[in-house]
PDB file of C-alpha atoms in Angstrom:
ATOM      1  CA  UNK A1241       0.092   0.022  -0.027  1.00  0.00           C
ATOM      2  CA  UNK A1242       1.031   3.550  -0.407  1.00  0.00           C
ATOM      3  CA  UNK A1243       2.856   3.880   2.928  1.00  0.00           C
ATOM      4  CA  UNK A1244       5.995   2.249   4.033  1.00  0.00           C
ATOM      5  CA  UNK A1245       5.289  -0.807   2.128  1.00  0.00           C
ATOM      6  CA  UNK A1246       7.482  -3.760   1.720  1.00  0.00           C
ATOM      7  CA  UNK A1247      11.182  -4.870   2.744  1.00  0.00           C
ATOM      8  CA  UNK A1248      13.480  -1.962   2.528  1.00  0.00           C
ATOM      9  CA  UNK A1249      10.498   0.206   1.696  1.00  0.00           C
ATOM     10  CA  UNK A1250       9.441  -1.911  -1.270  1.00  0.00           C
ATOM     11  CA  UNK A1251       6.274  -3.845  -1.859  1.00  0.00           C
ATOM     12  CA  UNK A1252       7.099  -7.707  -1.312  1.00  0.00           C
ATOM     13  CA  UNK A1253       3.601  -8.783  -2.030  1.00  0.00           C
ATOM     14  CA  UNK A1254       2.056 -11.021  -4.743  1.00  0.00           C
ATOM     15  CA  UNK A1255      -1.224  -9.110  -5.204  1.00  0.00           C
ATOM     16  CA  UNK A1256      -3.411 -12.117  -6.770  1.00  0.00           C
ATOM     17  CA  UNK A1257      -2.418 -14.829  -4.289  1.00  0.00           C
ATOM     18  CA  UNK A1258      -4.837 -16.057  -1.876  1.00  0.00           C
ATOM     19  CA  UNK A1259      -3.842 -16.698   1.822  1.00  0.00           C
ATOM     20  CA  UNK A1260      -2.377 -20.140   2.103  1.00  0.00           C
ATOM     21  CA  UNK A1261      -2.573 -20.422   5.798  1.00  0.00           C
ATOM     22  CA  UNK A1262      -4.840 -22.773   7.693  1.00  0.00           C
ATOM     23  CA  UNK A1263      -4.936 -21.465  11.201  1.00  0.00           C
ATOM     24  CA  UNK A1264      -7.123 -23.264  13.870  1.00  0.00           C
ATOM     25  CA  UNK A1265      -8.646 -21.501  16.906  1.00  0.00           C
ATOM     26  CA  UNK A1266      -5.651 -22.845  18.886  1.00  0.00           C
ATOM     27  CA  UNK A1267      -3.427 -20.697  16.721  1.00  0.00           C
ATOM     28  CA  UNK A1268      -5.454 -17.533  17.136  1.00  0.00           C
ATOM     29  CA  UNK A1269      -3.236 -14.607  18.315  1.00  0.00           C
ATOM     30  CA  UNK A1270      -3.767 -13.290  21.962  1.00  0.00           C
ATOM     31  CA  UNK A1271      -3.869  -9.594  21.224  1.00  0.00           C
ATOM     32  CA  UNK A1272      -3.712  -7.083  24.140  1.00  0.00           C
ATOM     33  CA  UNK A1273      -7.149  -6.547  25.955  1.00  0.00           C
ATOM     34  CA  UNK A1274      -6.822  -2.845  25.840  1.00  0.00           C
ATOM     35  CA  UNK A1275      -7.158  -2.577  21.994  1.00  0.00           C
ATOM     36  CA  UNK A1276      -8.344   1.068  22.136  1.00  0.00           C
ATOM     37  CA  UNK A1277      -4.973   2.128  23.704  1.00  0.00           C
ATOM     38  CA  UNK A1278      -3.125   0.087  21.145  1.00  0.00           C
ATOM     39  CA  UNK A1279      -4.977   1.730  18.341  1.00  0.00           C
ATOM     40  CA  UNK A1280      -4.787   5.196  19.842  1.00  0.00           C
ATOM     41  CA  UNK A1281      -0.989   4.923  20.415  1.00  0.00           C
ATOM     42  CA  UNK A1282      -0.152   3.891  16.866  1.00  0.00           C
ATOM     43  CA  UNK A1283      -2.363   6.495  15.115  1.00  0.00           C
ATOM     44  CA  UNK A1284      -1.101   9.419  17.481  1.00  0.00           C
ATOM     45  CA  UNK A1285       2.471   8.179  16.670  1.00  0.00           C
ATOM     46  CA  UNK A1286       1.702   8.162  12.975  1.00  0.00           C
ATOM     47  CA  UNK A1287      -0.110  11.669  13.073  1.00  0.00           C
ATOM     48  CA  UNK A1288       2.773  13.247  14.863  1.00  0.00           C
ATOM     49  CA  UNK A1289       5.390  12.540  12.120  1.00  0.00           C
ATOM     50  CA  UNK A1290       5.394  10.282   9.095  1.00  0.00           C
ATOM     51  CA  UNK A1291       7.178  10.186   5.727  1.00  0.00           C
ATOM     52  CA  UNK A1292       5.680  12.785   3.480  1.00  0.00           C
ATOM     53  CA  UNK A1293       5.148  10.659   0.196  1.00  0.00           C
ATOM     54  CA  UNK A1294       3.103  12.628  -2.221  1.00  0.00           C
ATOM     55  CA  UNK A1295       0.510  10.170  -2.793  1.00  0.00           C
ATOM     56  CA  UNK A1296      -0.261  10.363   0.929  1.00  0.00           C
ATOM     57  CA  UNK A1297      -1.585  13.942   0.310  1.00  0.00           C
ATOM     58  CA  UNK A1298      -4.298  12.892  -2.241  1.00  0.00           C
ATOM     59  CA  UNK A1299      -7.507  10.969  -2.081  1.00  0.00           C
ATOM     60  CA  UNK A1300      -7.617  10.544  -5.743  1.00  0.00           C
ATOM     61  CA  UNK A1301      -8.236   7.075  -6.742  1.00  0.00           C
ATOM     62  CA  UNK A1302      -6.468   7.293 -10.096  1.00  0.00           C
ATOM     63  CA  UNK A1303      -3.325   8.745  -8.335  1.00  0.00           C
ATOM     64  CA  UNK A1304      -3.521   6.066  -5.666  1.00  0.00           C
ATOM     65  CA  UNK A1305      -3.785   3.384  -8.057  1.00  0.00           C
ATOM     66  CA  UNK A1306      -0.772   4.632  -9.983  1.00  0.00           C
ATOM     67  CA  UNK A1307       1.227   4.749  -6.881  1.00  0.00           C
ATOM     68  CA  UNK A1308       0.085   1.226  -5.771  1.00  0.00           C
ATOM     69  CA  UNK A1309       1.021  -0.379  -9.052  1.00  0.00           C
ATOM     70  CA  UNK A1310       4.368   1.324  -9.349  1.00  0.00           C
ATOM     71  CA  UNK A1311       5.239   0.337  -5.529  1.00  0.00           C
ATOM     72  CA  UNK A1312       4.993  -3.334  -6.094  1.00  0.00           C
ATOM     73  CA  UNK A1313       8.417  -4.777  -5.286  1.00  0.00           C
ATOM     74  CA  UNK A1314      10.097  -1.323  -6.097  1.00  0.00           C
ATOM     75  CA  UNK A1315      11.790   1.098  -3.536  1.00  0.00           C
ATOM     76  CA  UNK A1316       9.462   4.038  -2.584  1.00  0.00           C
ATOM     77  CA  UNK A1317      12.111   6.653  -3.134  1.00  0.00           C
ATOM     78  CA  UNK A1318      12.447   5.491  -6.710  1.00  0.00           C
ATOM     79  CA  UNK A1319       8.628   5.597  -7.233  1.00  0.00           C
ATOM     80  CA  UNK A1320       8.410   9.167  -6.298  1.00  0.00           C
ATOM     81  CA  UNK A1321       9.882  10.730  -9.393  1.00  0.00           C
ATOM     82  CA  UNK A1322       8.289   8.079 -11.636  1.00  0.00           C
ATOM     83  CA  UNK A1323       4.803   8.812 -10.168  1.00  0.00           C
ATOM     84  CA  UNK A1324       5.210  12.467 -10.628  1.00  0.00           C
ATOM     85  CA  UNK A1325       6.541  12.139 -14.124  1.00  0.00           C
ATOM     86  CA  UNK A1326       3.824   9.593 -14.913  1.00  0.00           C
ATOM     87  CA  UNK A1327       1.036  12.155 -13.687  1.00  0.00           C
ATOM     88  CA  UNK A1328       2.689  14.957 -15.675  1.00  0.00           C
ATOM     89  CA  UNK A1329       2.358  12.808 -18.836  1.00  0.00           C
ATOM     90  CA  UNK A1330      -1.260  11.325 -18.154  1.00  0.00           C
ATOM     91  CA  UNK A1331      -2.840  13.536 -15.357  1.00  0.00           C
ATOM     92  CA  UNK A1332      -5.981  11.645 -15.169  1.00  0.00           C
ATOM     93  CA  UNK A1333      -7.857   8.438 -16.007  1.00  0.00           C
ATOM     94  CA  UNK A1334      -9.128   9.780 -19.086  1.00  0.00           C
ATOM     95  CA  UNK A1335      -5.685  10.937 -20.441  1.00  0.00           C
ATOM     96  CA  UNK A1336      -4.312   7.485 -19.633  1.00  0.00           C
ATOM     97  CA  UNK A1337      -7.175   5.625 -21.276  1.00  0.00           C
ATOM     98  CA  UNK A1338      -6.622   7.653 -24.401  1.00  0.00           C
ATOM     99  CA  UNK A1339      -2.822   7.031 -24.539  1.00  0.00           C
ATOM    100  CA  UNK A1340      -1.089   4.776 -26.880  1.00  0.00           C
ATOM    101  CA  UNK A1341      -0.268   1.556 -24.979  1.00  0.00           C
ATOM    102  CA  UNK A1342       3.313   1.474 -26.380  1.00  0.00           C
ATOM    103  CA  UNK A1343       3.891   4.940 -24.900  1.00  0.00           C
ATOM    104  CA  UNK A1344       2.734   3.633 -21.443  1.00  0.00           C
ATOM    105  CA  UNK A1345       4.924   0.644 -21.506  1.00  0.00           C
ATOM    106  CA  UNK A1346       7.976   2.709 -22.868  1.00  0.00           C
ATOM    107  CA  UNK A1347       7.553   5.067 -19.847  1.00  0.00           C
ATOM    108  CA  UNK A1348       7.618   1.951 -17.570  1.00  0.00           C
ATOM    109  CA  UNK A1349      10.862   0.460 -18.911  1.00  0.00           C
ATOM    110  CA  UNK A1350      12.421   3.970 -19.036  1.00  0.00           C
ATOM    111  CA  UNK A1351      11.865   4.404 -15.398  1.00  0.00           C
ATOM    112  CA  UNK A1352      13.105   0.852 -14.640  1.00  0.00           C
ATOM    113  CA  UNK A1353       9.933  -0.140 -12.805  1.00  0.00           C
ATOM    114  CA  UNK A1354       9.966  -3.763 -14.092  1.00  0.00           C
ATOM    115  CA  UNK A1355       7.394  -6.134 -15.080  1.00  0.00           C
ATOM    116  CA  UNK A1356       5.971  -4.416 -18.097  1.00  0.00           C
ATOM    117  CA  UNK A1357       2.707  -6.227 -17.942  1.00  0.00           C
ATOM    118  CA  UNK A1358       1.952  -3.767 -15.074  1.00  0.00           C
ATOM    119  CA  UNK A1359       1.953  -0.851 -17.453  1.00  0.00           C
ATOM    120  CA  UNK A1360      -0.398  -2.800 -19.775  1.00  0.00           C
ATOM    121  CA  UNK A1361      -2.789  -3.703 -17.181  1.00  0.00           C
ATOM    122  CA  UNK A1362      -2.875  -0.232 -15.671  1.00  0.00           C
ATOM    123  CA  UNK A1363      -3.681   1.199 -19.219  1.00  0.00           C
ATOM    124  CA  UNK A1364      -6.248  -1.369 -19.737  1.00  0.00           C
ATOM    125  CA  UNK A1365      -7.820  -0.689 -16.255  1.00  0.00           C
ATOM    126  CA  UNK A1366      -8.161   2.888 -16.990  1.00  0.00           C
ATOM    127  CA  UNK A1367      -9.870   2.194 -20.098  1.00  0.00           C
ATOM    128  CA  UNK A1368     -12.411   0.103 -18.092  1.00  0.00           C
ATOM    129  CA  UNK A1369     -12.995   3.078 -15.828  1.00  0.00           C
ATOM    130  CA  UNK A1370     -13.611   5.427 -18.541  1.00  0.00           C
ATOM    131  CA  UNK A1371     -15.770   3.013 -20.649  1.00  0.00           C
ATOM    132  CA  UNK A1372     -17.617   1.019 -18.146  1.00  0.00           C
ATOM    133  CA  UNK A1373     -17.809   3.354 -14.939  1.00  0.00           C
ATOM    134  CA  UNK A1374     -18.129   6.905 -16.787  1.00  0.00           C
ATOM    135  CA  UNK A1375     -14.625   7.629 -15.326  1.00  0.00           C
ATOM    136  CA  UNK A1376     -15.617   7.087 -11.741  1.00  0.00           C
ATOM    137  CA  UNK A1377     -13.717   4.414 -10.017  1.00  0.00           C
ATOM    138  CA  UNK A1378     -15.643   1.747  -7.861  1.00  0.00           C
ATOM    139  CA  UNK A1379     -15.350   2.377  -4.176  1.00  0.00           C
ATOM    140  CA  UNK A1380     -15.200  -1.083  -2.810  1.00  0.00           C
ATOM    141  CA  UNK A1381     -12.375  -3.597  -2.826  1.00  0.00           C
ATOM    142  CA  UNK A1382     -14.814  -5.905  -4.623  1.00  0.00           C
ATOM    143  CA  UNK A1383     -15.609  -3.490  -7.353  1.00  0.00           C
ATOM    144  CA  UNK A1384     -12.021  -2.347  -7.731  1.00  0.00           C
ATOM    145  CA  UNK A1385     -11.053  -6.117  -8.346  1.00  0.00           C
ATOM    146  CA  UNK A1386     -13.168  -6.024 -11.642  1.00  0.00           C
ATOM    147  CA  UNK A1387     -10.453  -3.734 -13.122  1.00  0.00           C
ATOM    148  CA  UNK A1388      -7.790  -5.355 -15.185  1.00  0.00           C
ATOM    149  CA  UNK A1389      -4.720  -6.333 -13.117  1.00  0.00           C
ATOM    150  CA  UNK A1390      -6.087  -5.208  -9.936  1.00  0.00           C
ATOM    151  CA  UNK A1391      -5.914  -8.083  -7.281  1.00  0.00           C
ATOM    152  CA  UNK A1392      -7.031  -8.138  -3.757  1.00  0.00           C
ATOM    153  CA  UNK A1393      -4.102  -6.118  -2.167  1.00  0.00           C
ATOM    154  CA  UNK A1394      -4.364  -3.166  -4.709  1.00  0.00           C
ATOM    155  CA  UNK A1395      -7.993  -3.106  -4.451  1.00  0.00           C
ATOM    156  CA  UNK A1396      -7.795  -2.893  -0.829  1.00  0.00           C
ATOM    157  CA  UNK A1397      -5.165  -0.087  -0.995  1.00  0.00           C
ATOM    158  CA  UNK A1398      -7.234   2.091  -3.299  1.00  0.00           C
ATOM    159  CA  UNK A1399     -10.377   1.494  -1.408  1.00  0.00           C
ATOM    160  CA  UNK A1400      -8.716   2.384   1.784  1.00  0.00           C
ATOM    161  CA  UNK A1401      -6.785   5.489   0.838  1.00  0.00           C
ATOM    162  CA  UNK A1402      -9.173   6.947  -1.843  1.00  0.00           C
ATOM    163  CA  UNK A1403     -12.415   6.119  -0.116  1.00  0.00           C
ATOM    164  CA  UNK A1404     -11.663   5.090   3.557  1.00  0.00           C
ATOM    165  CA  UNK A1405     -13.615   1.995   2.668  1.00  0.00           C
ATOM    166  CA  UNK A1406     -11.030  -0.932   2.899  1.00  0.00           C
ATOM    167  CA  UNK A1407     -10.106  -3.780   5.084  1.00  0.00           C
ATOM    168  CA  UNK A1408      -7.075  -4.261   7.136  1.00  0.00           C
ATOM    169  CA  UNK A1409      -3.949  -4.539   5.161  1.00  0.00           C
ATOM    170  CA  UNK A1410      -1.716  -7.531   5.510  1.00  0.00           C
ATOM    171  CA  UNK A1411       1.583  -7.022   3.634  1.00  0.00           C
ATOM    172  CA  UNK A1412       5.114  -8.075   4.618  1.00  0.00           C
ATOM    173  CA  UNK A1413       5.485  -5.028   6.983  1.00  0.00           C
ATOM    174  CA  UNK A1414       2.363  -5.767   8.698  1.00  0.00           C
ATOM    175  CA  UNK A1415       3.115  -9.440   9.148  1.00  0.00           C
ATOM    176  CA  UNK A1416       6.532  -8.591  10.653  1.00  0.00           C
ATOM    177  CA  UNK A1417       4.964  -6.170  13.275  1.00  0.00           C
ATOM    178  CA  UNK A1418       2.169  -8.589  14.297  1.00  0.00           C
ATOM    179  CA  UNK A1419       4.607 -11.475  14.619  1.00  0.00           C
ATOM    180  CA  UNK A1420       6.946  -9.548  16.654  1.00  0.00           C
ATOM    181  CA  UNK A1421       4.660  -7.297  18.808  1.00  0.00           C
ATOM    182  CA  UNK A1422       1.754  -9.740  19.640  1.00  0.00           C
ATOM    183  CA  UNK A1423       3.417 -13.033  18.800  1.00  0.00           C
ATOM    184  CA  UNK A1424       0.883 -13.915  16.000  1.00  0.00           C
ATOM    185  CA  UNK A1425       1.709 -17.303  14.368  1.00  0.00           C
ATOM    186  CA  UNK A1426       3.557 -17.212  11.000  1.00  0.00           C
ATOM    187  CA  UNK A1427       0.242 -18.131   9.181  1.00  0.00           C
ATOM    188  CA  UNK A1428      -1.682 -16.006   6.687  1.00  0.00           C
ATOM    189  CA  UNK A1429      -5.050 -16.722   8.204  1.00  0.00           C
ATOM    190  CA  UNK A1430      -3.715 -15.716  11.600  1.00  0.00           C
ATOM    191  CA  UNK A1431      -2.214 -12.497  10.325  1.00  0.00           C
ATOM    192  CA  UNK A1432      -5.628 -11.712   8.686  1.00  0.00           C
ATOM    193  CA  UNK A1433      -7.594 -12.456  11.782  1.00  0.00           C
ATOM    194  CA  UNK A1434      -5.122 -10.329  13.895  1.00  0.00           C
ATOM    195  CA  UNK A1435      -5.055  -7.337  11.560  1.00  0.00           C
ATOM    196  CA  UNK A1436      -8.926  -7.311  11.272  1.00  0.00           C
ATOM    197  CA  UNK A1437      -9.205  -7.435  14.844  1.00  0.00           C
ATOM    198  CA  UNK A1438      -6.828  -4.494  15.498  1.00  0.00           C
ATOM    199  CA  UNK A1439      -8.024  -2.069  12.959  1.00  0.00           C
ATOM    200  CA  UNK A1440     -10.650   0.399  14.254  1.00  0.00           C
ATOM    201  CA  UNK A1441     -13.792   0.258  12.191  1.00  0.00           C
ATOM    202  CA  UNK A1442     -14.253   2.776   9.514  1.00  0.00           C
ATOM    203  CA  UNK A1443     -10.591   4.020   9.894  1.00  0.00           C
ATOM    204  CA  UNK A1444      -8.852   2.071   7.144  1.00  0.00           C
ATOM    205  CA  UNK A1445      -7.273   5.065   5.643  1.00  0.00           C
ATOM    206  CA  UNK A1446      -5.256   6.333   8.676  1.00  0.00           C
ATOM    207  CA  UNK A1447      -4.831   2.847  10.151  1.00  0.00           C
ATOM    208  CA  UNK A1448      -3.303   1.055   7.123  1.00  0.00           C
ATOM    209  CA  UNK A1449      -0.935   4.062   6.578  1.00  0.00           C
ATOM    210  CA  UNK A1450       0.091   3.950  10.273  1.00  0.00           C
ATOM    211  CA  UNK A1451       0.644   0.354  10.670  1.00  0.00           C
ATOM    212  CA  UNK A1452       2.782   0.055   7.463  1.00  0.00           C
ATOM    213  CA  UNK A1453       4.599   3.110   8.441  1.00  0.00           C
ATOM    214  CA  UNK A1454       5.441   1.292  11.727  1.00  0.00           C
ATOM    215  CA  UNK A1455       6.770  -1.593   9.767  1.00  0.00           C
ATOM    216  CA  UNK A1456       8.642   0.510   7.431  1.00  0.00           C
ATOM    217  CA  UNK A1457      10.320   3.083   9.917  1.00  0.00           C
ATOM    218  CA  UNK A1458      10.439   1.299  13.420  1.00  0.00           C
ATOM    219  CA  UNK A1459      10.088  -2.418  12.790  1.00  0.00           C
ATOM    220  CA  UNK A1460      12.236  -3.117   9.794  1.00  0.00           C
ATOM    221  CA  UNK A1461      14.489  -6.269   9.424  1.00  0.00           C
ATOM    222  CA  UNK A1462      16.774  -4.579  11.896  1.00  0.00           C
ATOM    223  CA  UNK A1463      14.203  -2.891  14.275  1.00  0.00           C
ATOM    224  CA  UNK A1464      14.905   0.760  15.694  1.00  0.00           C
ATOM    225  CA  UNK A1465      12.303   0.475  18.445  1.00  0.00           C
ATOM    226  CA  UNK A1466      13.742   3.219  20.816  1.00  0.00           C
ATOM    227  CA  UNK A1467      15.233   5.469  17.947  1.00  0.00           C
ATOM    228  CA  UNK A1468      11.841   5.571  16.207  1.00  0.00           C
ATOM    229  CA  UNK A1469       9.873   5.900  19.243  1.00  0.00           C
ATOM    230  CA  UNK A1470       7.796   2.859  18.475  1.00  0.00           C
ATOM    231  CA  UNK A1471       4.294   3.367  20.129  1.00  0.00           C
ATOM    232  CA  UNK A1472       3.853  -0.376  20.908  1.00  0.00           C
ATOM    233  CA  UNK A1473       6.875  -1.021  23.076  1.00  0.00           C
ATOM    234  CA  UNK A1474       4.954  -1.419  26.215  1.00  0.00           C
ATOM    235  CA  UNK A1475       2.797  -4.263  24.495  1.00  0.00           C
ATOM    236  CA  UNK A1476       5.562  -5.820  22.455  1.00  0.00           C
ATOM    237  CA  UNK A1477       6.458  -9.429  22.821  1.00  0.00           C
ATOM    238  CA  UNK A1478       9.819  -9.025  20.949  1.00  0.00           C
ATOM    239  CA  UNK A1479      10.750  -5.903  22.696  1.00  0.00           C
ATOM    240  CA  UNK A1480      10.258  -7.710  25.943  1.00  0.00           C
ATOM    241  CA  UNK A1481      12.111 -10.838  24.996  1.00  0.00           C
ATOM    242  CA  UNK A1482      14.688  -9.391  22.932  1.00  0.00           C
ATOM    243  CA  UNK A1483      13.779 -11.918  20.151  1.00  0.00           C
ATOM    244  CA  UNK A1484      13.357  -9.937  16.852  1.00  0.00           C
ATOM    245  CA  UNK A1485      13.170 -12.848  14.429  1.00  0.00           C
ATOM    246  CA  UNK A1486      10.507 -12.313  11.650  1.00  0.00           C
ATOM    247  CA  UNK A1487       8.534 -14.330   9.178  1.00  0.00           C
ATOM    248  CA  UNK A1488      10.256 -15.573   6.178  1.00  0.00           C
ATOM    249  CA  UNK A1489       9.403 -13.375   3.237  1.00  0.00           C
ATOM    250  CA  UNK A1490      10.168 -13.820  -0.564  1.00  0.00           C
ATOM    251  CA  UNK A1491      13.432 -12.155  -1.770  1.00  0.00           C
ATOM    252  CA  UNK A1492      13.085  -9.879  -4.901  1.00  0.00           C
ATOM    253  CA  UNK A1493      15.540 -11.088  -7.388  1.00  0.00           C
ATOM    254  CA  UNK A1494      18.116  -8.694  -8.719  1.00  0.00           C
ATOM    255  CA  UNK A1495      16.947  -6.595 -11.685  1.00  0.00           C
ATOM    256  CA  UNK A1496      20.438  -5.918 -13.021  1.00  0.00           C
ATOM    257  CA  UNK A1497      21.203  -8.608 -15.688  1.00  0.00           C
ATOM    258  CA  UNK A1498      17.826 -10.273 -15.322  1.00  0.00           C
ATOM    259  CA  UNK A1499      15.290 -11.214 -17.975  1.00  0.00           C
ATOM    260  CA  UNK A1500      13.043  -8.458 -16.762  1.00  0.00           C
ATOM    261  CA  UNK A1501      15.964  -5.924 -17.619  1.00  0.00           C
ATOM    262  CA  UNK A1502      16.368  -7.201 -21.129  1.00  0.00           C
ATOM    263  CA  UNK A1503      12.544  -7.428 -21.815  1.00  0.00           C
ATOM    264  CA  UNK A1504      12.540  -3.861 -20.915  1.00  0.00           C
ATOM    265  CA  UNK A1505      15.279  -3.060 -23.277  1.00  0.00           C
ATOM    266  CA  UNK A1506      13.528  -4.901 -26.176  1.00  0.00           C
ATOM    267  CA  UNK A1507      10.489  -2.707 -25.548  1.00  0.00           C
ATOM    268  CA  UNK A1508      12.592   0.429 -25.496  1.00  0.00           C
ATOM    269  CA  UNK A1509      14.563  -0.452 -28.696  1.00  0.00           C
ATOM    270  CA  UNK A1510      11.236  -1.468 -30.670  1.00  0.00           C
ATOM    271  CA  UNK A1511       9.609   1.836 -29.566  1.00  0.00           C
ATOM    272  CA  UNK A1512      12.551   3.834 -30.901  1.00  0.00           C
ATOM    273  CA  UNK A1513      13.272   1.860 -34.018  1.00  0.00           C
ATOM    274  CA  UNK A1514       9.946   0.164 -35.066  1.00  0.00           C
ATOM    275  CA  UNK A1515       9.990  -3.345 -36.485  1.00  0.00           C
ATOM    276  CA  UNK A1516      13.426  -5.061 -36.409  1.00  0.00           C
ATOM    277  CA  UNK A1517      14.801  -8.494 -37.367  1.00  0.00           C
ATOM    278  CA  UNK A1518      16.368 -10.562 -34.548  1.00  0.00           C
ATOM    279  CA  UNK A1519      19.993  -9.825 -35.656  1.00  0.00           C
ATOM    280  CA  UNK A1520      19.184  -6.035 -35.684  1.00  0.00           C
ATOM    281  CA  UNK A1521      17.578  -6.126 -32.354  1.00  0.00           C
ATOM    282  CA  UNK A1522      19.889  -8.198 -30.489  1.00  0.00           C
ATOM    283  CA  UNK A1523      23.024  -6.149 -30.610  1.00  0.00           C
ATOM    284  CA  UNK A1524      20.938  -3.118 -29.493  1.00  0.00           C
ATOM    285  CA  UNK A1525      19.897  -4.824 -26.323  1.00  0.00           C
ATOM    286  CA  UNK A1526      23.118  -6.681 -25.555  1.00  0.00           C
ATOM    287  CA  UNK A1527      26.597  -5.951 -26.465  1.00  0.00           C
ATOM    288  CA  UNK A1528      27.610  -9.608 -26.371  1.00  0.00           C
ATOM    289  CA  UNK A1529      24.832 -10.695 -28.589  1.00  0.00           C
ATOM    290  CA  UNK A1530      25.866 -13.514 -31.003  1.00  0.00           C
ATOM    291  CA  UNK A1531      23.283 -15.129 -33.193  1.00  0.00           C
ATOM    292  CA  UNK A1532      24.458 -18.760 -32.490  1.00  0.00           C
ATOM    293  CA  UNK A1533      25.740 -18.014 -28.956  1.00  0.00           C
ATOM    294  CA  UNK A1534      24.423 -18.294 -25.461  1.00  0.00           C
ATOM    295  CA  UNK A1535      22.799 -14.814 -25.822  1.00  0.00           C
ATOM    296  CA  UNK A1536      21.704 -15.315 -29.436  1.00  0.00           C
ATOM    297  CA  UNK A1537      18.652 -15.864 -31.427  1.00  0.00           C
ATOM    298  CA  UNK A1538      17.190 -18.718 -29.134  1.00  0.00           C
ATOM    299  CA  UNK A1539      17.721 -16.578 -26.050  1.00  0.00           C
ATOM    300  CA  UNK A1540      16.050 -13.530 -27.857  1.00  0.00           C
ATOM    301  CA  UNK A1541      13.172 -15.590 -29.226  1.00  0.00           C
ATOM    302  CA  UNK A1542      12.520 -16.452 -25.521  1.00  0.00           C
ATOM    303  CA  UNK A1543      12.228 -12.820 -24.413  1.00  0.00           C
ATOM    304  CA  UNK A1544       9.992 -12.026 -27.326  1.00  0.00           C
ATOM    305  CA  UNK A1545       7.820 -14.927 -26.576  1.00  0.00           C
ATOM    306  CA  UNK A1546       7.463 -13.693 -23.048  1.00  0.00           C
ATOM    307  CA  UNK A1547       6.427 -10.308 -24.345  1.00  0.00           C
ATOM    308  CA  UNK A1548       4.100 -11.799 -26.997  1.00  0.00           C
ATOM    309  CA  UNK A1549       2.374 -13.553 -24.090  1.00  0.00           C
ATOM    310  CA  UNK A1550       2.072 -10.220 -22.197  1.00  0.00           C
ATOM    311  CA  UNK A1551       0.481  -8.732 -25.287  1.00  0.00           C
ATOM    312  CA  UNK A1552       3.401  -6.109 -25.695  1.00  0.00           C
ATOM    313  CA  UNK A1553       4.843  -7.214 -28.975  1.00  0.00           C
ATOM    314  CA  UNK A1554       3.940  -8.833 -32.244  1.00  0.00           C
ATOM    315  CA  UNK A1555       6.306 -11.413 -33.866  1.00  0.00           C
ATOM    316  CA  UNK A1556       6.294 -12.192 -37.736  1.00  0.00           C
ATOM    317  CA  UNK A1557       7.919 -15.615 -38.450  1.00  0.00           C
ATOM    318  CA  UNK A1558       6.517 -15.775 -41.816  1.00  0.00           C
ATOM    319  CA  UNK A1559       9.308 -14.152 -43.861  1.00  0.00           C
ATOM    320  CA  UNK A1560      12.981 -15.191 -44.567  1.00  0.00           C
ATOM    321  CA  UNK A1561      13.724 -14.140 -40.721  1.00  0.00           C
ATOM    322  CA  UNK A1562      11.690 -13.518 -37.720  1.00  0.00           C
ATOM    323  CA  UNK A1563      10.864  -9.704 -37.018  1.00  0.00           C
ATOM    324  CA  UNK A1564       9.237  -8.216 -33.930  1.00  0.00           C
ATOM    325  CA  UNK A1565       7.494  -4.792 -33.378  1.00  0.00           C
ATOM    326  CA  UNK A1566       5.575  -3.213 -30.509  1.00  0.00           C
ATOM    327  CA  UNK A1567       1.833  -4.220 -30.457  1.00  0.00           C
ATOM    328  CA  UNK A1568      -0.426  -1.213 -31.278  1.00  0.00           C
TER     329      UNK A1568
END
């Protein structure tokens, strides 16, 4: 969500994955009895001082959706400039819906946001909002999930921050906080139950921002409880015991040298040069491209097949040699 989300301020969440836990009543977390004091302490801590990301100053569903999609597994400090540039280019949902998809994907790759299909889905979601909802975003998590590429997590984020109408968030930061503070079992169902029980009714906007800020500022992998003035120290199991272990979380693979990076380069090159044959495209995306080498035609065909599956390129294999171009 648009707060301090993910490991090292990046979203480490797979948005369309259902909770895999199978918690029993015996595993239910024992939360503090004075939940009002717990809630007040966190909200007051957050409202006294928090990181001033620009999307925290808006309740515009379009702007929040853009920030949420960009923030998935991307460090927030990198997202700020990309988010501002994106809104300069396409300031509202109507502008994005009318944009050329290739331009949107090209923007995504030029800002190293990774996973180009997110740009494609964001563009398609904008078209849905304009064509099916007269430019007005659905206001519930269920309604937002009808948009292309918007899974449960992102839908809840937009509902929470744009409409104050979401459920309790459960991302990597929140799991770590609940696990440490209240000894919640490392189980998706247990985390969902604890997060829901803690969130004040009708306060999803401030609460979800606050609890993720806690995880991103005070309860990081290496915690800074006293330095950050963690408001939950008096209740925190980890603070009392000194055991600051945390649930296992997926590690984001390196972008440098990855297939994601080279797929992005393919999109950029085709956007600049138009249709190209394999042996014209290859050297432009990799200096050690050799037609019959490890990074040659077979490797490049694999990248193009991925991009074809994502609906980003068209491949023509009917002539003397394969060519590729961006899909209109």
